[in-house]
PDB file of C-alpha atoms in Angstrom:
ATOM      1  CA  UNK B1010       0.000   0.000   0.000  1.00 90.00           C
ATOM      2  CA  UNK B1011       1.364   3.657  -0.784  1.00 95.00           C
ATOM      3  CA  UNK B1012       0.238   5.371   2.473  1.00 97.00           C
ATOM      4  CA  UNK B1013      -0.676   3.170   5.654  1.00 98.00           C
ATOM      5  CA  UNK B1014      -1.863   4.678   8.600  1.00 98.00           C
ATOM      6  CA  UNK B1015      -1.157   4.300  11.961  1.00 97.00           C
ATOM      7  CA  UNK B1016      -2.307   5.352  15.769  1.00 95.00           C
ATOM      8  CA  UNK B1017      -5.759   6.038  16.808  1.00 92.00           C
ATOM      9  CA  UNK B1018      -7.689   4.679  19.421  1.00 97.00           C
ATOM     10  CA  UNK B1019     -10.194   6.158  22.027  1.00 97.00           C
ATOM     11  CA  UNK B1020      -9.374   8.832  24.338  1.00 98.00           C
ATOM     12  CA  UNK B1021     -11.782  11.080  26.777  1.00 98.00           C
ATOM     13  CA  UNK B1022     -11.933  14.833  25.979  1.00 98.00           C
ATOM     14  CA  UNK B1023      -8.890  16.748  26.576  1.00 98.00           C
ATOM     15  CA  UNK B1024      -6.713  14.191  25.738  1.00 98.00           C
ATOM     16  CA  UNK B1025      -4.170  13.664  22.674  1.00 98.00           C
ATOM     17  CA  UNK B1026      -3.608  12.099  20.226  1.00 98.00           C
ATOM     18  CA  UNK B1027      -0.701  11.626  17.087  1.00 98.00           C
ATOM     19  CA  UNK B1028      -2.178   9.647  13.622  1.00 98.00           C
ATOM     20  CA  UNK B1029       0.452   8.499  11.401  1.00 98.00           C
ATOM     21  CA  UNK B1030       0.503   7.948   7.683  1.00 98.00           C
ATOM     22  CA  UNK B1031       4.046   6.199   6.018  1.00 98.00           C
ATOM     23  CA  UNK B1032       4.285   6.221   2.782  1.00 97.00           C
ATOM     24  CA  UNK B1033       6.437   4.093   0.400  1.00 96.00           C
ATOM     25  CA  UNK B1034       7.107   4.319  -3.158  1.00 95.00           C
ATOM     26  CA  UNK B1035       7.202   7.863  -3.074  1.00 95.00           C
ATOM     27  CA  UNK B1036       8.680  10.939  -1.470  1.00 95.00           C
ATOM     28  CA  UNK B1037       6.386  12.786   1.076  1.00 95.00           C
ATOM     29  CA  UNK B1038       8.239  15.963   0.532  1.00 93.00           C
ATOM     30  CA  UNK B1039       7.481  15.744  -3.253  1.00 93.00           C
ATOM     31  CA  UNK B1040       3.841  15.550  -2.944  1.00 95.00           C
ATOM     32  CA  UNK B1041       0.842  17.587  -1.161  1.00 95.00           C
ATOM     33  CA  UNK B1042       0.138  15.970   1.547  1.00 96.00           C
ATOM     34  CA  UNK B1043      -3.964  16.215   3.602  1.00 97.00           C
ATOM     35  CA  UNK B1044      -5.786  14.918   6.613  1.00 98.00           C
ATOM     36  CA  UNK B1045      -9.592  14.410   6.657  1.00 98.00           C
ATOM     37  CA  UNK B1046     -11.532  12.518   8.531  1.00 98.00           C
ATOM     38  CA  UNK B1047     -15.376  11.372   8.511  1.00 98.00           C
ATOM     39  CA  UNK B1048     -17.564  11.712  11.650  1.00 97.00           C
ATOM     40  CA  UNK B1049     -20.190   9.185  12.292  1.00 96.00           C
ATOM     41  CA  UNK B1050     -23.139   9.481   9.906  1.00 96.00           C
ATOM     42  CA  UNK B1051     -21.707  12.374   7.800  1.00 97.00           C
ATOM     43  CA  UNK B1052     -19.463  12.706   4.704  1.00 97.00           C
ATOM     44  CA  UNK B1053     -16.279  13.314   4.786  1.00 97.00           C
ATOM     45  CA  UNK B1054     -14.622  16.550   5.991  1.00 97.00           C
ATOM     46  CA  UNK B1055     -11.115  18.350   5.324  1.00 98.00           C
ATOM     47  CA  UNK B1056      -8.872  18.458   8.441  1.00 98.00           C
ATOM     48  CA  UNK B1057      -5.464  20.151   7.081  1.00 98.00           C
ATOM     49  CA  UNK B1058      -2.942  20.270   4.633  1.00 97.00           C
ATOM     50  CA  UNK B1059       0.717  20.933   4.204  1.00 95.00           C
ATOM     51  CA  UNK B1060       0.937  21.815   0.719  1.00 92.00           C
ATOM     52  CA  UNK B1061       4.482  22.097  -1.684  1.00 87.00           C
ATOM     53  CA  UNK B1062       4.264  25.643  -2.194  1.00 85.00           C
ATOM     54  CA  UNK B1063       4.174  25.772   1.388  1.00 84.00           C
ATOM     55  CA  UNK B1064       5.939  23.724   3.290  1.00 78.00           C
ATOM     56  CA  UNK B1065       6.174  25.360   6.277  1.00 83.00           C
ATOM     57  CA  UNK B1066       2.853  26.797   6.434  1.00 92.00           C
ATOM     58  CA  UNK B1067       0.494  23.953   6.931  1.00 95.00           C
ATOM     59  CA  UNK B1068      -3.549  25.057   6.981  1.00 97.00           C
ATOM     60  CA  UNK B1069      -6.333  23.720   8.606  1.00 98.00           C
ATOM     61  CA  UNK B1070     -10.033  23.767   8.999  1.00 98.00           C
ATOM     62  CA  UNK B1071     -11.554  26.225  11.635  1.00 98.00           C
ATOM     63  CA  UNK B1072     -12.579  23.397  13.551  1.00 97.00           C
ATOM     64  CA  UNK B1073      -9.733  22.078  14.500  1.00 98.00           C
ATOM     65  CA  UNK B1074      -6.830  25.171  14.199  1.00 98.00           C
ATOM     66  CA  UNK B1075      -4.990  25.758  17.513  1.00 97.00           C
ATOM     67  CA  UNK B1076      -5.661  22.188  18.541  1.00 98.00           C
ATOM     68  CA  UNK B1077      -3.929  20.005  15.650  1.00 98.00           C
ATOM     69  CA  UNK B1078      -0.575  20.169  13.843  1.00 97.00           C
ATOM     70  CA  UNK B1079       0.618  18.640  10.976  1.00 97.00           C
ATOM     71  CA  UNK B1080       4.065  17.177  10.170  1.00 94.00           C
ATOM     72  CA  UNK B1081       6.140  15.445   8.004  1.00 94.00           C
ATOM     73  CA  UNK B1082       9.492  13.477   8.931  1.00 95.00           C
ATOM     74  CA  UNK B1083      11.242  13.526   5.347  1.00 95.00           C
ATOM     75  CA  UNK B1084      13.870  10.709   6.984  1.00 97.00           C
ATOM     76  CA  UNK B1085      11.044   8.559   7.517  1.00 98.00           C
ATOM     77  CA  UNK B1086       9.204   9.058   5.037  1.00 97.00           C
ATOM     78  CA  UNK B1087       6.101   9.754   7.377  1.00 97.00           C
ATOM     79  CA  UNK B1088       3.532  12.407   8.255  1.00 96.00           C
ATOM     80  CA  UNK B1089       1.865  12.956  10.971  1.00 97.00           C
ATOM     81  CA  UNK B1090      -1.166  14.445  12.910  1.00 98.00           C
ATOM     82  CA  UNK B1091      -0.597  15.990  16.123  1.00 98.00           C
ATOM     83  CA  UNK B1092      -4.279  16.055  17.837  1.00 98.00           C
ATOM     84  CA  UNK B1093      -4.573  17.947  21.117  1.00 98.00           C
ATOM     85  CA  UNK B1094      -6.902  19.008  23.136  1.00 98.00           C
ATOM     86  CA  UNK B1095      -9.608  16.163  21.360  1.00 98.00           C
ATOM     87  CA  UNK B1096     -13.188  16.628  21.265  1.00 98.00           C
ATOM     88  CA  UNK B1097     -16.433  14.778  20.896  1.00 97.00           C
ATOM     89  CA  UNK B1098     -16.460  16.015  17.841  1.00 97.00           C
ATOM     90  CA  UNK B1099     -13.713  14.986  16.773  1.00 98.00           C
ATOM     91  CA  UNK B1100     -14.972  11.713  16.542  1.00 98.00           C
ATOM     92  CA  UNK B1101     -14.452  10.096  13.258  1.00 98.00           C
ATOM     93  CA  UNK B1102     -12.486   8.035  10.871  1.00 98.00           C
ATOM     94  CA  UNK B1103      -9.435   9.891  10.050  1.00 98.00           C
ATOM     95  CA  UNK B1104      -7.549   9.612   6.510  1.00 98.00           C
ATOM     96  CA  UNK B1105      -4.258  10.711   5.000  1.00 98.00           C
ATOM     97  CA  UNK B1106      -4.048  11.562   1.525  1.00 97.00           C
ATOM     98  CA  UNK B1107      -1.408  13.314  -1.140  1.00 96.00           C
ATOM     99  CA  UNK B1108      -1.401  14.192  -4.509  1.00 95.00           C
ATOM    100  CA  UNK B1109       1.425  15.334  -7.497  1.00 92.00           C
ATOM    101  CA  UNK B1110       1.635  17.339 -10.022  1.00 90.00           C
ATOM    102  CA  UNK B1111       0.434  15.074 -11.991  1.00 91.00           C
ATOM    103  CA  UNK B1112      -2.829  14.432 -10.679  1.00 88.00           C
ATOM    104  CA  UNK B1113      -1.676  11.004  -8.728  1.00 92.00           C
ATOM    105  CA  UNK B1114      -3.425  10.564  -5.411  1.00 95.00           C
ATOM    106  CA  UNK B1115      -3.009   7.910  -2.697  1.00 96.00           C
ATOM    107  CA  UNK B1116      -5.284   7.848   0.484  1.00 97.00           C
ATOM    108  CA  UNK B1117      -4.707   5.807   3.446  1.00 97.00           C
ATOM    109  CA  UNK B1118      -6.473   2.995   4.868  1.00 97.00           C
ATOM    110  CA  UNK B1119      -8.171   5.395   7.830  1.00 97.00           C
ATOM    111  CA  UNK B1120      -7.806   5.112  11.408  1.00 97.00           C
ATOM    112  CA  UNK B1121     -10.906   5.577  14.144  1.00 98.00           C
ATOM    113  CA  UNK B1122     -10.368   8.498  16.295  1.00 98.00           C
ATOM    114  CA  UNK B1123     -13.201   7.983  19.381  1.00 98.00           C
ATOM    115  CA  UNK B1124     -13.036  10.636  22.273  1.00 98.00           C
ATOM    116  CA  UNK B1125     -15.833   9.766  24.834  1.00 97.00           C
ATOM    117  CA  UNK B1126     -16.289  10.384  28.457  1.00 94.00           C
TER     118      UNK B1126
END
């Protein structure tokens, strides 16, 4: 598989959590690179991105800015999802993407993200 995700689990509000996506055949740093995730009983929703023409700026969705970073380790070939601070809302399936220049996109396998009390 291109990307495959890892982390996850269930937490209770207030707590944090880190989601990462390796990816093989392929450079990270040569691609855009997105989180979204999709809450229970809704469509899917755009988290962040860290795009090429940016790579130090990544962007996010109101929702979630101030409360989750995004990364990439170039050595590892990995990117990641810094979640702090979690939610109910937050609930979902979360998913990694990227896409080139060329139009190629990979998406990860998702990961389920539960924060409960």
């Amino acid at each position: 598989e291109p990307l495959v995700q890892s982390g996850g689990g269930s937490v209770q509000p207030g707590e944090s959590l880190t989601l990462a996506c390796a990816a093989s055949g392929f450079a990270l740093s040569a691609v855009d690179v997105a989180w979204a995730r999709q809450p229970p009983g809704k469509g899917r929703e755009w988290v962040g991105a860290l795009m090429l023409d940016q790579p130090n700026r990544p962007v996010y969705s109101d929702s979630v800015k101030g409360r989750f970073t995004i990364s990439r380790d170039d050595a590892k070939n990995t990117m990641y999802l810094q979640m702090q601070n979690l939610q109910i809302e937050d609930t979902g399936v979360y998913y990694c993407s990227t896409a080139n220049s060329r139009g190629e996109a990979h998406a990860g396998q998702g990961t389920q993200v539960t924060v409960s009390s």
